Coordinates of C-alpha atoms and ligand atoms in Angstrom, one line a residue:
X108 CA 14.1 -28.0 62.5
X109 CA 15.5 -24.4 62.4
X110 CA 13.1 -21.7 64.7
X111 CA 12.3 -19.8 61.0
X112 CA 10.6 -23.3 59.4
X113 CA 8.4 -23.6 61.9
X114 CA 6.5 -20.5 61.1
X115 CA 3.5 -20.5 58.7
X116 CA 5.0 -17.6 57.2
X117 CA 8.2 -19.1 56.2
X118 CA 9.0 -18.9 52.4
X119 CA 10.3 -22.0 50.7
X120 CA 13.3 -21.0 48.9
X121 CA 11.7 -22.2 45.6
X122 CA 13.3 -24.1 42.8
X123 CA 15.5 -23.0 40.1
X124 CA 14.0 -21.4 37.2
X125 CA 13.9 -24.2 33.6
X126 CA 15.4 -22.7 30.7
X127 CA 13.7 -21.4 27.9
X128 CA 11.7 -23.8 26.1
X129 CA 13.9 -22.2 23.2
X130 CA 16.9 -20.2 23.6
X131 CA 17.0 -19.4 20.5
X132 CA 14.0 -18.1 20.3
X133 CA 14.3 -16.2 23.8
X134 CA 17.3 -14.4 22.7
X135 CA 15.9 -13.7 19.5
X136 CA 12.9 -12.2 21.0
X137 CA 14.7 -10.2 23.6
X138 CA 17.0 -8.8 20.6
X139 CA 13.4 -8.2 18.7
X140 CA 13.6 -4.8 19.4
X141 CA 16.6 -3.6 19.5
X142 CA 17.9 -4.2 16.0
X143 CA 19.7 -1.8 14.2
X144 CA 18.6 -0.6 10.9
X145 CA 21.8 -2.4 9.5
X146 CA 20.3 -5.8 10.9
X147 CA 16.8 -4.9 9.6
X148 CA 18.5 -4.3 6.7
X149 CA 21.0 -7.4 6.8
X150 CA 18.0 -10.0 7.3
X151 CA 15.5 -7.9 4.8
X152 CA 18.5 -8.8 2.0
X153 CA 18.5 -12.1 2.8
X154 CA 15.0 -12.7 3.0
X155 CA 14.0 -12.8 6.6
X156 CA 9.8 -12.8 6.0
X157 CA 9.9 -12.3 10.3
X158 CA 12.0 -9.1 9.9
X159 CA 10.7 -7.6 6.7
X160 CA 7.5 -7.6 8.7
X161 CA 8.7 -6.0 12.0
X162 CA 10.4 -3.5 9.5
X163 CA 6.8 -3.0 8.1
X164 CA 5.5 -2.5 11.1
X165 CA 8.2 0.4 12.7
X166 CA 7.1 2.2 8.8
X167 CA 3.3 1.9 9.7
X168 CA 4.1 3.2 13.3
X169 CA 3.1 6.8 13.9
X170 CA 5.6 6.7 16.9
X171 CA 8.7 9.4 16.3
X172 CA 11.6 6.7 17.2
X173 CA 9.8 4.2 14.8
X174 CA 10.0 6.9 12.3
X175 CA 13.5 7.4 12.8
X176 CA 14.8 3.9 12.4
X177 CA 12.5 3.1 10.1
X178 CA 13.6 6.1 7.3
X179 CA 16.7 4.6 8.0
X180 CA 16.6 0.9 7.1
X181 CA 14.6 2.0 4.0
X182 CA 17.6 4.2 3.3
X183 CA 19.7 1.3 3.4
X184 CA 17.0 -0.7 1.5
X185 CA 17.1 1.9 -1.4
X186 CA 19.7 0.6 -3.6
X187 CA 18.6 -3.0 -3.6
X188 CA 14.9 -1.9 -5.0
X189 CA 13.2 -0.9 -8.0
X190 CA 13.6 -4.3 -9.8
X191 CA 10.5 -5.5 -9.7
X192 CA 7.0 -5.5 -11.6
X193 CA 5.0 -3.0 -9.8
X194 CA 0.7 -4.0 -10.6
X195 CA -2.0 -2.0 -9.7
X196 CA -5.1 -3.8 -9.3
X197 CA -8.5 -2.0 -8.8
X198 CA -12.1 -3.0 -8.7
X199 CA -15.2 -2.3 -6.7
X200 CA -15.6 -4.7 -3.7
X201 CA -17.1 -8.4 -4.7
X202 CA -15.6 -7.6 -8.1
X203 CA -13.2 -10.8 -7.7
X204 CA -10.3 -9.1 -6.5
X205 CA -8.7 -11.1 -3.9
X206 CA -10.6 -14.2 -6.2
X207 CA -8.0 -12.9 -9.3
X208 CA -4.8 -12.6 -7.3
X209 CA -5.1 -16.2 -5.7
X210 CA -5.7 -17.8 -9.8
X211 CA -2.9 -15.4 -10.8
X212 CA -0.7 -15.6 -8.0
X213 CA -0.6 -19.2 -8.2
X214 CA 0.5 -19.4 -11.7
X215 CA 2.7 -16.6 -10.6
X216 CA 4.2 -18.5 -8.6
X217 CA 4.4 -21.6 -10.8
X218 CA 6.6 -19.2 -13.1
X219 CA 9.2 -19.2 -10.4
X220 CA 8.1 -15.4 -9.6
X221 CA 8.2 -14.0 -6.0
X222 CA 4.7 -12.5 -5.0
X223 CA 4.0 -9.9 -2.6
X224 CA 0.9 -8.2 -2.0
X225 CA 0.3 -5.3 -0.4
X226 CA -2.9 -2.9 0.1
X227 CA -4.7 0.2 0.5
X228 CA -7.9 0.5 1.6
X229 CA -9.4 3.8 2.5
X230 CA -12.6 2.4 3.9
X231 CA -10.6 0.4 6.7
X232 CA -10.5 3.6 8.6
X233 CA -14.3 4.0 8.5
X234 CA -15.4 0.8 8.6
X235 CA -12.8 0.4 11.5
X236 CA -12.7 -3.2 9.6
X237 CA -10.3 -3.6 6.6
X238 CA -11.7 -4.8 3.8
X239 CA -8.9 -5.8 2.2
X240 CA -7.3 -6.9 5.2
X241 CA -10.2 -10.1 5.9
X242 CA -7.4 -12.9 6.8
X243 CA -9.3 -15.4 4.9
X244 CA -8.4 -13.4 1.5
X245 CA -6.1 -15.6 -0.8
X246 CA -6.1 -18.4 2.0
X247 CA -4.2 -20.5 -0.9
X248 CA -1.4 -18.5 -1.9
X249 CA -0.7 -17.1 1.6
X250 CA 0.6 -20.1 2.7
X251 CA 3.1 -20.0 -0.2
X252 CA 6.7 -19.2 1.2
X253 CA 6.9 -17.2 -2.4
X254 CA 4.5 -14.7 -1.7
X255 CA 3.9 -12.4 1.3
X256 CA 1.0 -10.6 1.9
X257 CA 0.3 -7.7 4.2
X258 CA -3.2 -5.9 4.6
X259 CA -3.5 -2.1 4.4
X260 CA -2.1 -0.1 7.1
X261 CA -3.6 2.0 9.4
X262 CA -3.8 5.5 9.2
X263 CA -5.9 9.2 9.1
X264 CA -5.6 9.9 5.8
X265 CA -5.2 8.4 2.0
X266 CA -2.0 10.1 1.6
X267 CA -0.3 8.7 4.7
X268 CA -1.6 4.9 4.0
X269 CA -0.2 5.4 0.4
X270 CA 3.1 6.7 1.4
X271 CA 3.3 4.0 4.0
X272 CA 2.9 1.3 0.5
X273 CA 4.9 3.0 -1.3
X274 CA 7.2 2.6 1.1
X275 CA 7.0 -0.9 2.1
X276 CA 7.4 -1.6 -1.9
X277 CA 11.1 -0.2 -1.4
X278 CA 11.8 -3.2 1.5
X279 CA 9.9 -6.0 -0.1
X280 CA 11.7 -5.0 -3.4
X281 CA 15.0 -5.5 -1.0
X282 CA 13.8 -8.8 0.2
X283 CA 13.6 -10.2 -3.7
X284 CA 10.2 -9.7 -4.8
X285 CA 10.2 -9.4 -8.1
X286 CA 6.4 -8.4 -8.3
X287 CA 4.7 -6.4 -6.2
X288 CA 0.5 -6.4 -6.6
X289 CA -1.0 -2.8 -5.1
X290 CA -4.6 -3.9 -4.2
X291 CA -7.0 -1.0 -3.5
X292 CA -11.0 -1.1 -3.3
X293 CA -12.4 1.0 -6.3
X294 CA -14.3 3.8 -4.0
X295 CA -12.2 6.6 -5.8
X296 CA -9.0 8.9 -4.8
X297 CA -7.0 5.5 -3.9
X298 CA -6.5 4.6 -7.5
X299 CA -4.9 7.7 -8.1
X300 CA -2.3 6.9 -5.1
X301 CA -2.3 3.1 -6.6
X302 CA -1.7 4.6 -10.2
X303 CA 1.4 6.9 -8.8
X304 CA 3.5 3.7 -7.2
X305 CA 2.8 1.3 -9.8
X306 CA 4.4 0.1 -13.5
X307 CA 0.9 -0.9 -14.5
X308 CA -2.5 -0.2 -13.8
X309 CA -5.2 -3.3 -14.2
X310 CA -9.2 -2.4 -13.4
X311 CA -11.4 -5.5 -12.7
X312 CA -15.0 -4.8 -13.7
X313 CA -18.2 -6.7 -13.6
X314 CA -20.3 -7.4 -16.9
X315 CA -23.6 -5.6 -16.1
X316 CA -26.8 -5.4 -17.7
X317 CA -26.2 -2.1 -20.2
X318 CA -25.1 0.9 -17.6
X319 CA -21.5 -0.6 -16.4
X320 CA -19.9 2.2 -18.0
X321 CA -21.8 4.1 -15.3
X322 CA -20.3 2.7 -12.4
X323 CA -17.2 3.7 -12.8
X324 CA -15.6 6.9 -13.4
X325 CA -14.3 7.8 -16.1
X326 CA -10.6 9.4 -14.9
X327 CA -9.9 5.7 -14.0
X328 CA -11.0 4.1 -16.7
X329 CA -8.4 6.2 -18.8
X330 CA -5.8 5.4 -15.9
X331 CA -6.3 1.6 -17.2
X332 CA -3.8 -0.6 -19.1
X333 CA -5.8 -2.9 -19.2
X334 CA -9.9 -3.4 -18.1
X335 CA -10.2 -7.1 -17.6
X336 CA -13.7 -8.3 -17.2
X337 CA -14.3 -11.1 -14.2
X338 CA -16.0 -13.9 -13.5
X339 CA -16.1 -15.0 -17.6
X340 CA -17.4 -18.6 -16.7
X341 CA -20.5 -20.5 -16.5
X342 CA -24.2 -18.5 -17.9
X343 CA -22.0 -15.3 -17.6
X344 CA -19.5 -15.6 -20.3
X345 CA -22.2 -14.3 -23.3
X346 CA -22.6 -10.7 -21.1
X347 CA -19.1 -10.4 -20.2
X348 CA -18.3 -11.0 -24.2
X349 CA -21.0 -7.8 -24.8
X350 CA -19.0 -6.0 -21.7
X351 CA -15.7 -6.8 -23.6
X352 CA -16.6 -4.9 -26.2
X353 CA -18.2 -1.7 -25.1
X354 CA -15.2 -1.1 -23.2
X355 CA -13.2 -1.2 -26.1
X356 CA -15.3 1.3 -28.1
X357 CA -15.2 3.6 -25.2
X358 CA -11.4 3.0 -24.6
X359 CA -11.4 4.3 -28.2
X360 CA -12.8 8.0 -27.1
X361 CA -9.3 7.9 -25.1
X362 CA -6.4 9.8 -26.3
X363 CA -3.4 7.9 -26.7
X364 CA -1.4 7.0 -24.1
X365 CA 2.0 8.4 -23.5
X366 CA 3.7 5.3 -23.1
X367 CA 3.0 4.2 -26.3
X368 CA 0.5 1.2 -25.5
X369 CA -3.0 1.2 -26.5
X370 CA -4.9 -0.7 -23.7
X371 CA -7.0 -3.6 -23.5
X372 CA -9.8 -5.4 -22.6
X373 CA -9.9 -9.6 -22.1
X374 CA -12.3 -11.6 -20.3
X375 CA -11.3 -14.0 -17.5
X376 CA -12.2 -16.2 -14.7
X377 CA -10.7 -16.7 -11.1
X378 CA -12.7 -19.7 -11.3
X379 CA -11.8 -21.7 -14.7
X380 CA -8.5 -19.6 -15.0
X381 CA -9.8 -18.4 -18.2
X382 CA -7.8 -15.7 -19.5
X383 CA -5.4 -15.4 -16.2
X384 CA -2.4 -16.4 -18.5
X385 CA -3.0 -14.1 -21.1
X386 CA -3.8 -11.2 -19.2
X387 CA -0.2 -12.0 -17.2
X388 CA 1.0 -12.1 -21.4
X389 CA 0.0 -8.7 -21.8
X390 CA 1.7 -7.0 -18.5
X391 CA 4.9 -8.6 -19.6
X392 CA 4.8 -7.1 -23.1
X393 CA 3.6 -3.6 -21.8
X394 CA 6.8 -4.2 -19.8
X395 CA 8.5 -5.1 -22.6
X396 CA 7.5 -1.8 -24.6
X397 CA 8.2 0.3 -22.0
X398 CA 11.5 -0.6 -21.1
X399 CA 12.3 -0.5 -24.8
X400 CA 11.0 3.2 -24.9
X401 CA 12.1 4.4 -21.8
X402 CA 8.9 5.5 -20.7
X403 CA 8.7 2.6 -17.9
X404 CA 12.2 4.9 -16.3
X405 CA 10.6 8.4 -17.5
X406 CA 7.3 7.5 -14.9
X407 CA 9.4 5.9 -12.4
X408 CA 11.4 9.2 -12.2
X409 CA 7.8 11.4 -12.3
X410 CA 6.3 8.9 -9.4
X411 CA 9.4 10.1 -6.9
X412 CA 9.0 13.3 -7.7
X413 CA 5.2 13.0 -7.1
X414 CA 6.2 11.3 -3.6
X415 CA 8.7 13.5 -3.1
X416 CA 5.9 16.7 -2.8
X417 CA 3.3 14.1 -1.4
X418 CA 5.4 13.7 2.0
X419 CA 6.2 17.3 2.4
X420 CA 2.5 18.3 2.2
X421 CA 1.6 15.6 4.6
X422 CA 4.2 16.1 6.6
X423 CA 3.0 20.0 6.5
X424 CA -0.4 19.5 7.2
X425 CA 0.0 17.0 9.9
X426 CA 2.5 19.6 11.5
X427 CA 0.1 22.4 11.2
X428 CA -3.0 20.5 12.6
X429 CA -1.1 19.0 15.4
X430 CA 0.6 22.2 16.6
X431 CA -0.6 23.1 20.3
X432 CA -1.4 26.8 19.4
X433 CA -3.8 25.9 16.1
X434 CA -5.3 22.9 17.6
X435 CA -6.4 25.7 20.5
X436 CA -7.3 28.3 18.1
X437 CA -9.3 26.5 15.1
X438 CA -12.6 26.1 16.9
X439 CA -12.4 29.8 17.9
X440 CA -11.5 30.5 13.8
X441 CA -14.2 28.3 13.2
X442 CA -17.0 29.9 15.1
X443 CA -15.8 33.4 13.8
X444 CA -16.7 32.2 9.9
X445 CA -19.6 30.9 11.3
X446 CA -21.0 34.2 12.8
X447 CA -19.4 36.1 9.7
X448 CA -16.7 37.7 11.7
X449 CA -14.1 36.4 9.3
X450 CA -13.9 35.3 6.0
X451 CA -13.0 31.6 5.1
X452 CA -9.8 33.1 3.8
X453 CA -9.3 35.8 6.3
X454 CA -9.5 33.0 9.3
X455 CA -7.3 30.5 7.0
X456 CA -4.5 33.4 6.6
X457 CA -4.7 34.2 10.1
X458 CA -3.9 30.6 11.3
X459 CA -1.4 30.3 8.9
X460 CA -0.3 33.1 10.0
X461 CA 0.2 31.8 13.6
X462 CA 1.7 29.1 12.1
X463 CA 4.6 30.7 10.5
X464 CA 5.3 33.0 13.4
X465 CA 5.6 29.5 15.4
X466 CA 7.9 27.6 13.0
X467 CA 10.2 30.6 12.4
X468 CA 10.9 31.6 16.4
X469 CA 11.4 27.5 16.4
X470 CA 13.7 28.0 13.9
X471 CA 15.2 30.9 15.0
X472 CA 15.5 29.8 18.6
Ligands
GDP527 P1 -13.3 -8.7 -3.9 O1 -14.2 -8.1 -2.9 O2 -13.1 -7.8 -5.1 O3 -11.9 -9.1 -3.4 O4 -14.0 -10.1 -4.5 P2 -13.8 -11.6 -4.1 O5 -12.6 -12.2 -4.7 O6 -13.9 -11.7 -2.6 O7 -15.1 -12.2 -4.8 C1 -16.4 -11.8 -4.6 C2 -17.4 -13.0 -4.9 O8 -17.3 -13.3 -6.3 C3 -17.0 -14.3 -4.1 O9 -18.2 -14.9 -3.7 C4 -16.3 -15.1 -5.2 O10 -16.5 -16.5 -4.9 C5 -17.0 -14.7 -6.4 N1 -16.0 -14.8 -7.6 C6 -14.8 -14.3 -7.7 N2 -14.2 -14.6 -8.8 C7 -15.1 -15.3 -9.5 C8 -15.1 -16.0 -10.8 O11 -14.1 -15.9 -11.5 N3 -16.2 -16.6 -11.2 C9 -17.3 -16.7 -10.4 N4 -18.3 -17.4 -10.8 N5 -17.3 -16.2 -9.2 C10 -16.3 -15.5 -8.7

């Protein structure tokens, strides 16, 4: 025995480390990061669920590289989307949204159709608990290799979650979805986002006893293609029957709608699958008629342009409020309005002020 084995402190020299379990999956996990938006974009193109979602994730990333890498693949995505069927769906929460999507996505699915779902829930943010987002939602179709399903991301504001969808739209159109669903809880400004990144606009309401005209306003009502009326099954299908047709004497206040389709109103059932079939009847002849007409390329066009001027004024605000200077200055500004020492106007003007003088030495430097 060697001098060294004999102390207590001697160190075994230890055996050889196993291989991976996987190599595979150890090199593909070490490479996991390091893709480059033309692999992200090679695997999103041939249907890589795995990195479509890692793609999703660098767009719903706040960090500056993500950003970066992330513009980049969907600029490579670009070309290979806009070819699917892009359906807003709406309701208040417990209308029978995620209830609908499962009946409809399965038959959706029976049709041979690819099905992604994707979210935007402005309460997640408050509630620090998405709604929409609950991971037993659709516990059926998720399972389904034809349909993918991601929960609303994160974010500060409406307009960033929304331009974050619209986004992810452009990649999962890529990856050969050929319908995209936008869910979004009916609690109000979403469904204007929803209504500006999708073909067709579908609000689920509840038959109620007399006032359900009440509970919703009236901006999105007109926003509707269609107003389909759930849970039609069981004691309840006499009241939705009365809800069916009040909402078609007040869709009849409406002006007509530019694309040339006069909106509807059926009655259905997640439940029975009551009326799922023809309510998918009647998206597929709106898209008929507005392909015909042009007017499904005419909004397509008017929705980028809308996007286009959505990410400059978030990307403006969110510059403004996180600059160093106005972060330090706007409780000072703040207190001044308060004791009347400047106008609301005066102490915007002066900030923006600041503001400007910032960016343009930036520029100028
Ligand atoms: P969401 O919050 O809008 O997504 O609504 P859910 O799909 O979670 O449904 C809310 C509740 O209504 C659940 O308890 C469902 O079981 C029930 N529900 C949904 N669709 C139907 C339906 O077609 N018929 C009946 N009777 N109940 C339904």
């Amino acid at each position: 025995m060697s001098e060294g084995k004999e102390s207590a402190l001697f160190v075994q020299p230890g055996v050889a480390q196993p291989e991976a379990i996987n190599s595979k999956f150890a090199a593909s996990y070490k490479r996991k990061r390091k893709l480059a938006p033309e692999e992200y974009e090679e695997g999103i193109l041939a249907g890589n669920r795995v990195i479509l979602s890692q793609a999703i994730t660098l767009i719903e990333s706040t960090h500056p590289d993500h950003t970066d890498i992330a513009q980049k693949i969907i600029g490579l995505c670009l070309p290979y989307s806009g070819k699917s069927m892009r359906i807003g769906i709406t309701g208040v929460p417990g209308v029978g949204k995620s209830s609908f999507i499962e009946t409809l996505g399965k038959f959706m699915v029976g049709q041979k159709r690819k099905l992604c779902v994707l979210a935007i829930d402005p309460t997640s943010q408050l509630s620090k608990g998405s709604i929409l987002g609950d991971k037993t939602r659709m516990e059926e179709i998720s399972k389904d290799e034809n349909v993918f399903i991601r929960p609303s991301p994160a974010g500060n504001s409406l307009g960033g979650v929304a331009r974050k969808t619209r986004e992810t739209i452009v990649l999962c159109e890529a990856a050969g979805f050929d319908t995209i669903f936008v869910e979004t809880v009916g609690v109000g400004q979403s469904e204007i986002a929803v209504h500006s990144m999708v073909d067709f606009f579908l609000l689920l309401m509840l038959a109620g006893a007399g006032d359900e005209l009440q509970g919703i306003k009236r901006g999105i009502m007109e926003m509707a293609d269609l107003i389909a009326i759930t849970k039609a099954d069981g004691t309840n299908i006499n009241s939705a029957n009365l809800a069916k047709s009040d909402y078609i004497a007040a869709l009849h206040l409406f002006p007509p709608t530019e694309s040339g389709w006069i909106p509807g109103v059926e009655i259905c059932s997640a439940v029975t699958g009551d009326g799922i079939q023809e309510i998918w009847n009647l998206i597929l002849s709106y898209s008929e008629l507005v392909k015909n007409n042009r007017y499904f390329e005419k909004k397509r066009l008017e929705q980028s342009k809308y996007w286009m001027h959505q990410t400059i004024e978030e990307s403006l605000k969110s510059n403004f409020y996180n600059n160093p200077q106005i972060k330090s200055k706007i409780p000072e500004m703040e207190k001044s309005v308060f004791l009347g020492k400047h106008t609301s106007f005066q102490a915007a003007y002066e900030l923006l002020a600041l503001y400007n003088y910032q960016s343009t030495n930036k520029l100028g430097s």
